Tab-separated table of C-alpha atoms in Angstrom:
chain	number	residue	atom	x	y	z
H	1	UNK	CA	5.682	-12.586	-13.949
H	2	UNK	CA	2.958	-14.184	-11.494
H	3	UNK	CA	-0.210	-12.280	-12.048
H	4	UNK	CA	-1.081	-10.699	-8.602
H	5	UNK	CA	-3.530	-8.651	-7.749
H	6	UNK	CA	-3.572	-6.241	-4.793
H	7	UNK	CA	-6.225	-3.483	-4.097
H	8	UNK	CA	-5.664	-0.565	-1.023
H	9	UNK	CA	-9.148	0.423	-1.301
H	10	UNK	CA	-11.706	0.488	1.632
H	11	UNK	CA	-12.960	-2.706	2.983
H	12	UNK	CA	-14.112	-4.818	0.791
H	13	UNK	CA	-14.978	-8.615	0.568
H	14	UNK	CA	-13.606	-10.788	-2.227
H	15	UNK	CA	-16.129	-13.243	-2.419
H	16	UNK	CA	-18.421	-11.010	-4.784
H	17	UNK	CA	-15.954	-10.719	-7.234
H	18	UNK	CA	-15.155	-14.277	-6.988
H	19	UNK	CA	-18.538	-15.396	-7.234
H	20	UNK	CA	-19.127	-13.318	-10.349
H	21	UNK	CA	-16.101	-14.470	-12.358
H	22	UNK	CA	-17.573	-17.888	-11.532
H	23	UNK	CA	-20.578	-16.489	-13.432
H	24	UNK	CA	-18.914	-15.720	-16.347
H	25	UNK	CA	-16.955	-18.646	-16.595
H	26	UNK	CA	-18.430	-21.757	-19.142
H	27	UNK	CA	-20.571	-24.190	-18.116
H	28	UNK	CA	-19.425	-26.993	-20.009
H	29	UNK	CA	-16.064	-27.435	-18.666
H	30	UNK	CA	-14.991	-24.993	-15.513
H	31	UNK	CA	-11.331	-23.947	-15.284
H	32	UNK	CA	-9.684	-25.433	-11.474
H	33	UNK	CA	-9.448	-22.588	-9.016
H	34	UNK	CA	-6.356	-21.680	-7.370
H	35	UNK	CA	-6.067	-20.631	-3.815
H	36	UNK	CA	-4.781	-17.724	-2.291
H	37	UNK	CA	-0.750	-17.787	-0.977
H	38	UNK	CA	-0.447	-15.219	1.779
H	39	UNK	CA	3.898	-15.833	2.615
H	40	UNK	CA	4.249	-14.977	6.056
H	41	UNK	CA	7.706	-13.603	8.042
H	42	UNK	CA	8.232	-16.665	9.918
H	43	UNK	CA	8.918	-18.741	7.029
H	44	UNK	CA	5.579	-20.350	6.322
H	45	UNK	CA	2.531	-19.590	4.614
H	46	UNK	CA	-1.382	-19.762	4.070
H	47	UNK	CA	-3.296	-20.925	1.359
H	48	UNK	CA	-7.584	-19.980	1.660
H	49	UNK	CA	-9.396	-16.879	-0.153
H	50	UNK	CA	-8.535	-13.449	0.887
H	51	UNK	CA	-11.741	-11.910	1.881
H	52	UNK	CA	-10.740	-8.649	3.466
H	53	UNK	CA	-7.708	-6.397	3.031
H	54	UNK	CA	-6.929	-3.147	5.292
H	55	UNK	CA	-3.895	-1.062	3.989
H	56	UNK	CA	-1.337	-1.069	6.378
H	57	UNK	CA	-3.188	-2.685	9.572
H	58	UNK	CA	-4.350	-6.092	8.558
H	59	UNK	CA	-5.226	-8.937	6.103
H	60	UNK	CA	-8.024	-11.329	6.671
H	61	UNK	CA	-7.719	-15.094	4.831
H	62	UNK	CA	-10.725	-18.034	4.754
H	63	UNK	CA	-8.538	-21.037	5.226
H	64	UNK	CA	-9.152	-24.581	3.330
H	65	UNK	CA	-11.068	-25.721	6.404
H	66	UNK	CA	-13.446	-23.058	6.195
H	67	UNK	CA	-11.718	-20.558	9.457
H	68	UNK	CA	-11.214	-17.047	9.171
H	69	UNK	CA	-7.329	-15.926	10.010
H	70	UNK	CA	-6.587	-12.282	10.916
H	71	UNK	CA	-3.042	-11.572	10.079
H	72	UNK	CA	-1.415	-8.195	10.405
H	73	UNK	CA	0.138	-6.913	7.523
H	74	UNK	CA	3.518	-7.092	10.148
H	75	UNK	CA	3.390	-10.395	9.593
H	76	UNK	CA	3.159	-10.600	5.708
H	77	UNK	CA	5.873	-10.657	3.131
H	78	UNK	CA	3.887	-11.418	-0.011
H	79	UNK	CA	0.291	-12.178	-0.771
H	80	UNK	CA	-0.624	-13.733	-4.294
H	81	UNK	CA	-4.037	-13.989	-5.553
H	82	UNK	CA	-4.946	-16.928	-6.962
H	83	UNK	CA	-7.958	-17.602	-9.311
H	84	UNK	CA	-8.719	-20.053	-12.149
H	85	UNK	CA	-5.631	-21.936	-13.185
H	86	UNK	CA	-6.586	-21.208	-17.256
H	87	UNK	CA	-9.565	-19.138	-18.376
H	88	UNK	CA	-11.086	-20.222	-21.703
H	89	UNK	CA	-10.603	-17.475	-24.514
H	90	UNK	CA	-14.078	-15.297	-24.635
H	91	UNK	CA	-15.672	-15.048	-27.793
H	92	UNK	CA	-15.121	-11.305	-29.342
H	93	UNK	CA	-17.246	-8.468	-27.970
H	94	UNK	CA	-18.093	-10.237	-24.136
H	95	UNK	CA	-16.873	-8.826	-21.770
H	96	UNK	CA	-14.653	-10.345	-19.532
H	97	UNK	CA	-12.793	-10.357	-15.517
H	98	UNK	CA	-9.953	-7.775	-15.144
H	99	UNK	CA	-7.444	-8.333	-17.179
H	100	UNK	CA	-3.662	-10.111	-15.474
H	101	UNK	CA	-0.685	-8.578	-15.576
H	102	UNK	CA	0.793	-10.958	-18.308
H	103	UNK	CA	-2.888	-10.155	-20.370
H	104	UNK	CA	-2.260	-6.072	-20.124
H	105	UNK	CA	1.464	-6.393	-21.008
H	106	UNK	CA	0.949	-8.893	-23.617
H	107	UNK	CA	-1.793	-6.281	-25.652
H	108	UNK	CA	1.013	-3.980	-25.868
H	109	UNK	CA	3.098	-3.653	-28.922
H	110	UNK	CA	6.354	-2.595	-29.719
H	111	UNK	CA	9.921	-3.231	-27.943
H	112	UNK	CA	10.621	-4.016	-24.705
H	113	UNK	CA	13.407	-2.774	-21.920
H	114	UNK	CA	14.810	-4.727	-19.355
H	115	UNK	CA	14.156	-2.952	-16.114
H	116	UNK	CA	16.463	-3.646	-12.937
H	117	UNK	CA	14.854	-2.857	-9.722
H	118	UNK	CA	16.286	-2.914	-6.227
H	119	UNK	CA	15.485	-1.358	-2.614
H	120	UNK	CA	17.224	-1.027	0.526
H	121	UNK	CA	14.450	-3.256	2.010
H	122	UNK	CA	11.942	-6.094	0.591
H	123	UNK	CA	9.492	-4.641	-1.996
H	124	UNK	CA	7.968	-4.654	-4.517
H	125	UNK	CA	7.397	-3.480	-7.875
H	126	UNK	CA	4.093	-2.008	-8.638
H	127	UNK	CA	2.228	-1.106	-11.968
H	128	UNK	CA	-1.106	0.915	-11.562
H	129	UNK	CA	-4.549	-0.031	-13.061
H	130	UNK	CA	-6.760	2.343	-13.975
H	131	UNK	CA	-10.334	1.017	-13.750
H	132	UNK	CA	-13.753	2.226	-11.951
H	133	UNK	CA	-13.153	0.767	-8.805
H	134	UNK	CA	-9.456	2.631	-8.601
H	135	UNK	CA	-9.831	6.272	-6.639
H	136	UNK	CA	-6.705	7.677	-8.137
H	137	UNK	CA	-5.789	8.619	-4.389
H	138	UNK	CA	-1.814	7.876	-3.331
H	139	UNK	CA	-2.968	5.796	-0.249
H	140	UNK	CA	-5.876	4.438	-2.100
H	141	UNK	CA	-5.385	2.797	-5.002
H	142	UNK	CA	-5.447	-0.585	-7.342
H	143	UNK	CA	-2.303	-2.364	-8.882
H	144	UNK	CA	-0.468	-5.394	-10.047
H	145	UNK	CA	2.732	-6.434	-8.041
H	146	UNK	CA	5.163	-7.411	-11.164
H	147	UNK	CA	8.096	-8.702	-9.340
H	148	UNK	CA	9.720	-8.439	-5.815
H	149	UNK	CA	13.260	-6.874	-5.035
H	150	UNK	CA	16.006	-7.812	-6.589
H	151	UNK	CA	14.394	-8.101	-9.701
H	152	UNK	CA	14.668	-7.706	-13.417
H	153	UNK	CA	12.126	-7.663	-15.705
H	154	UNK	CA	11.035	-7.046	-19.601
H	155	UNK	CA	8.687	-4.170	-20.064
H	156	UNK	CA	6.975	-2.759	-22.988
H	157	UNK	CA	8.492	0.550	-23.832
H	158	UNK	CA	4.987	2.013	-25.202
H	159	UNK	CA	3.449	1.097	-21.610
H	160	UNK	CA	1.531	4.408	-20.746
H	161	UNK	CA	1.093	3.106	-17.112
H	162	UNK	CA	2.305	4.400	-13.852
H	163	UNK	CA	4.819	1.883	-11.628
H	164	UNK	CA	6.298	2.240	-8.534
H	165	UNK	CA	8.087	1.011	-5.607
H	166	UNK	CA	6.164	-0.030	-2.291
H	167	UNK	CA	6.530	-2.320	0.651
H	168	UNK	CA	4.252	-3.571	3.883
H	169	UNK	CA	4.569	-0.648	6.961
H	170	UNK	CA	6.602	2.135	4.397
H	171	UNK	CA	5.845	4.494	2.559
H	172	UNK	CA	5.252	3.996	-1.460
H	173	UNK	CA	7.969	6.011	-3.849
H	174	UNK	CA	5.988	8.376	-5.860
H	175	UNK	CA	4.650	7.202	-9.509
H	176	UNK	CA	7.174	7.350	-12.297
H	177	UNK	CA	6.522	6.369	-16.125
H	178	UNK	CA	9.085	3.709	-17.460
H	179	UNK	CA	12.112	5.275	-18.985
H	180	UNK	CA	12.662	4.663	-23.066
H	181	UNK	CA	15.791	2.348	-22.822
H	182	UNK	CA	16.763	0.020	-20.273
H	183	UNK	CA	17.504	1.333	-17.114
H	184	UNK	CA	18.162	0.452	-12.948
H	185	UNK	CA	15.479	1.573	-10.621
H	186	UNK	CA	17.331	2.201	-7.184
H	187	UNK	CA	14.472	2.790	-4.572
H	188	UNK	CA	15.105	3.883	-1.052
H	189	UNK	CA	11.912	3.415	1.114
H	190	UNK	CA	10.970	5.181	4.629
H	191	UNK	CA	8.619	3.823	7.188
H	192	UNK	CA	5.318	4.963	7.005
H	193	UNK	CA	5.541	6.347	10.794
H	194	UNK	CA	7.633	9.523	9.805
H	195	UNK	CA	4.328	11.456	8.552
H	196	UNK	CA	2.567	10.603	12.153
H	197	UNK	CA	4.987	12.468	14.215
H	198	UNK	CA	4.147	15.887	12.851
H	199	UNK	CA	0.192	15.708	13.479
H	200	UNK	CA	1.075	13.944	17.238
H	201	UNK	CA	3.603	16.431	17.865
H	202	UNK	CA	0.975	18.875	16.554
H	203	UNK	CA	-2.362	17.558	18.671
H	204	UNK	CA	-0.154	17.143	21.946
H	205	UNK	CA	0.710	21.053	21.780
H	206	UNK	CA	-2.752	21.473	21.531
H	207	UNK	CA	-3.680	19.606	24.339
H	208	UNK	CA	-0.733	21.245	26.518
H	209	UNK	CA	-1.959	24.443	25.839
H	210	UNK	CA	-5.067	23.686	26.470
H	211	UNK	CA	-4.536	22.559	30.294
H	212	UNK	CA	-2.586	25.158	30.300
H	213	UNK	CA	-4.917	27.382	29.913
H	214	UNK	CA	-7.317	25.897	31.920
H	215	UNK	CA	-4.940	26.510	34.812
H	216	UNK	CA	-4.376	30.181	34.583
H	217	UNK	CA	-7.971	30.454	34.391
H	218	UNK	CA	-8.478	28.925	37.277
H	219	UNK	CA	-5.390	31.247	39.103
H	220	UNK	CA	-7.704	34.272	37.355
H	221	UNK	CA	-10.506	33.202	38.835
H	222	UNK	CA	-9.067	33.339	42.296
H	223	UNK	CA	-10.125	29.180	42.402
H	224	UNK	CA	-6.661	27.967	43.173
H	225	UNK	CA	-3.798	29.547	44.400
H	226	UNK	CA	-0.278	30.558	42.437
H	227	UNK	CA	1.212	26.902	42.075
H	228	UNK	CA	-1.513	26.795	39.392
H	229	UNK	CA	-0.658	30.156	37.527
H	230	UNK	CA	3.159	28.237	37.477
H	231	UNK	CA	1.629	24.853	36.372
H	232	UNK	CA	-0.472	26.859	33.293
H	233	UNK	CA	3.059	29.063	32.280
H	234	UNK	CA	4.680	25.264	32.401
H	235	UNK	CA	1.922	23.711	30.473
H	236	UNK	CA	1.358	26.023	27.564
H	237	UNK	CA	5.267	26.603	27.140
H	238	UNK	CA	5.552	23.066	26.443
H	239	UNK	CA	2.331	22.953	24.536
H	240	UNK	CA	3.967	25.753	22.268
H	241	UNK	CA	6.996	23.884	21.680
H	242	UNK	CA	5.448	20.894	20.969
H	243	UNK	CA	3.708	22.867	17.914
H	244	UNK	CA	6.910	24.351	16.796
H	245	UNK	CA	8.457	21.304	16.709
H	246	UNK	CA	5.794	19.703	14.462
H	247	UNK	CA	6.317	21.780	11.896
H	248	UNK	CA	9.911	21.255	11.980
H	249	UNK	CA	9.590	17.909	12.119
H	250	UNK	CA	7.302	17.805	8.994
H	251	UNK	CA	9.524	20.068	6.855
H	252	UNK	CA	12.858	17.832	7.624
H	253	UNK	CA	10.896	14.628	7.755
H	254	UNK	CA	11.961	12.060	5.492
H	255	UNK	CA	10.314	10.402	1.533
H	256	UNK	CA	10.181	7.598	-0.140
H	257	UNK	CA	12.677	8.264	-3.477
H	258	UNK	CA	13.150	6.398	-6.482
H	259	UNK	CA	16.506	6.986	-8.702
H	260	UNK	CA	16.636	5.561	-12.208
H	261	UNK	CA	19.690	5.268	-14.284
H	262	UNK	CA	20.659	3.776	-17.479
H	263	UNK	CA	21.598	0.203	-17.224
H	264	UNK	CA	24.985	-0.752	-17.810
C-alpha cells in the first residue's frame, strides 16, 4: 500500500510542511526526496510538488522546471505524495513527521482481514486521520488513500479508524468502521451535483417571486398598466413552484451508499 497523503482542508501551501520535515531530517546523511505523481485522465502524468489543493475545483503542482500547473480536479485520476524515499529511525521520545499509512497500520497489533473493495466508478479507498490540523467536518477533512478500486487489501482488525469510499467530482460514502472478519465493500457513488439542485431550485423561486412582486407593485401603484399585474401572477407562480420543487428534489435526491458483506 503506497503511502499517500491527501488533505480537503482550506488552502494551504505544502512547502511549509516540506520545509519543516527537511528540518527534522539528519544532517549527516539526508534521505533522496521523491516527487509528487499527479496521474492525469488523458493517460499521462506530472511529477513537481503539490503546493495547493482545492476540494473539488482544482489542484495546483510546481513542476521540475520550477512552473506552476493549475489542473482541475476533472482532469485528475490519482495524486500521490511523494517525500523522502527512506526516513532514518528517530531516536525514542523525538518527535517525528506524520506518520504513513504502512507506519499507522504497522503499530497495530493483532489479526488482520482481507477487505475487498469495489465501486461502480474509479475510487478510492480512504482511512481517516485524526490529528490537529483535521476539522472532523464531512467535506473537510484529512486521510490516507489505501488502495484504488478494484482492490483488496489486509487490514488490522483492532483498527479503531474510520474508512470510506470517495472519488474526484462525487460525493464520499459516509464513514464506516471495518467489519471483524473479512468482508466485500460494494460502494455505489453519486455525483456531487445532486445536493446543488435543491438550493438553485430554492434561490431561483426566490428570485421569481421576487420580480414578481415587484410587478404587482408596480400595477398597485398605478405605474404600469395590467400586462404587469399578469407578468407578477406569472412570475411568482413560477417562483412558488420552483420552491416546491426544491424541497422535493432534496427529499428524493440521491447518496453516496456503501454495502458490506462477508467475503466468500
Amino acid at each position: 500500500m503506497a503511502a499517500v497523503w491527501l488533505a480537503a482542508l482550506p488552502l494551504r501551501s505544502a512547502g511549509a510542511e516540506s520545509s519543516s520535515q527537511a528540518q527534522e531530517a539528519p544532517q549527516g546523511n539526508p534521505a533522496p526526496e521523491i516527487p509528487d505523481t499527479v496521474e492525469l485522465k488523458g493517460g499521462g502524468f506530472i511529477r513537481g510538488l503539490v503546493i495547493e489543493y482545492l476540494p473539488g475545483e482544482r489542484l495546483v503542482i510546481r513542476t521540475a522546471e520550477g512552473k506552476l500547473r493549475e489542473l482541475p480536479l476533472t482532469e485528475v485520476i490519482h495524486v500521490e505524495r511523494g517525500g523522502k524515499a527512506e526516513a532514518p529511525p528517530q531516536a525514542p521520545g523525538t518527535s517525528g513527521a506524520r506518520p504513513s499509512l504502512d507506519d499507522a497500520l504497522s503499530r497495530i497489533d493483532g489479526p488482520r482481514l482481507t477487505l475487498r473493495v469495489e465501486a461502480d466508478r474509479r475510487a478510492s479507498l480512504e482511512r481517516r486521520i485524526v490529528t490537529a490540523a483535521a476539522t472532523g467536518a464531512e467535506d473537510r477533512v484529512a486521510f490516507h488513500i489505501v488502495c484504488q478500486t478494484p482492490c483488496q487489501v489486509s487490514l488490522p482488525t483492532k483498527d479503531a479508524e474510520l474508512y470510506r469510499v470517495g472519488a474526484p467530482m462525487a460525493q464520499p460514502t459516509p464513514w464506516f468502521s471495518l467489519p471483524s472478519d473479512d468482508a466485500q465493500v460494494q460502494a455505489t457513488l453519486v455525483h456531487h451535483s445532486y445536493s446543488l439542485w435543491p438550493r438553485g431550485l430554492f434561490n431561483s423561486g426566490l428570485v421569481f417571486g421576487g420580480l414578481g412582486a415587484t410587478f404587482w407593485g408596480l400595477h398597485a401603484a398605478e405605474v404600469a398598466s395590467e400586462w404587469a399585474s399578469t407578468t407578477g401572477i406569472v412570475l411568482a407562480l413560477v417562483g412558488a413552484t420552483s420552491i416546491l420543487a426544491s424541497g422535493v428534489v432534496w427529499a428524493v435526491r440521491p447518496a453516496s451508499q456503501v454495502h458490506i458483506t462477508p467475503l466468500r
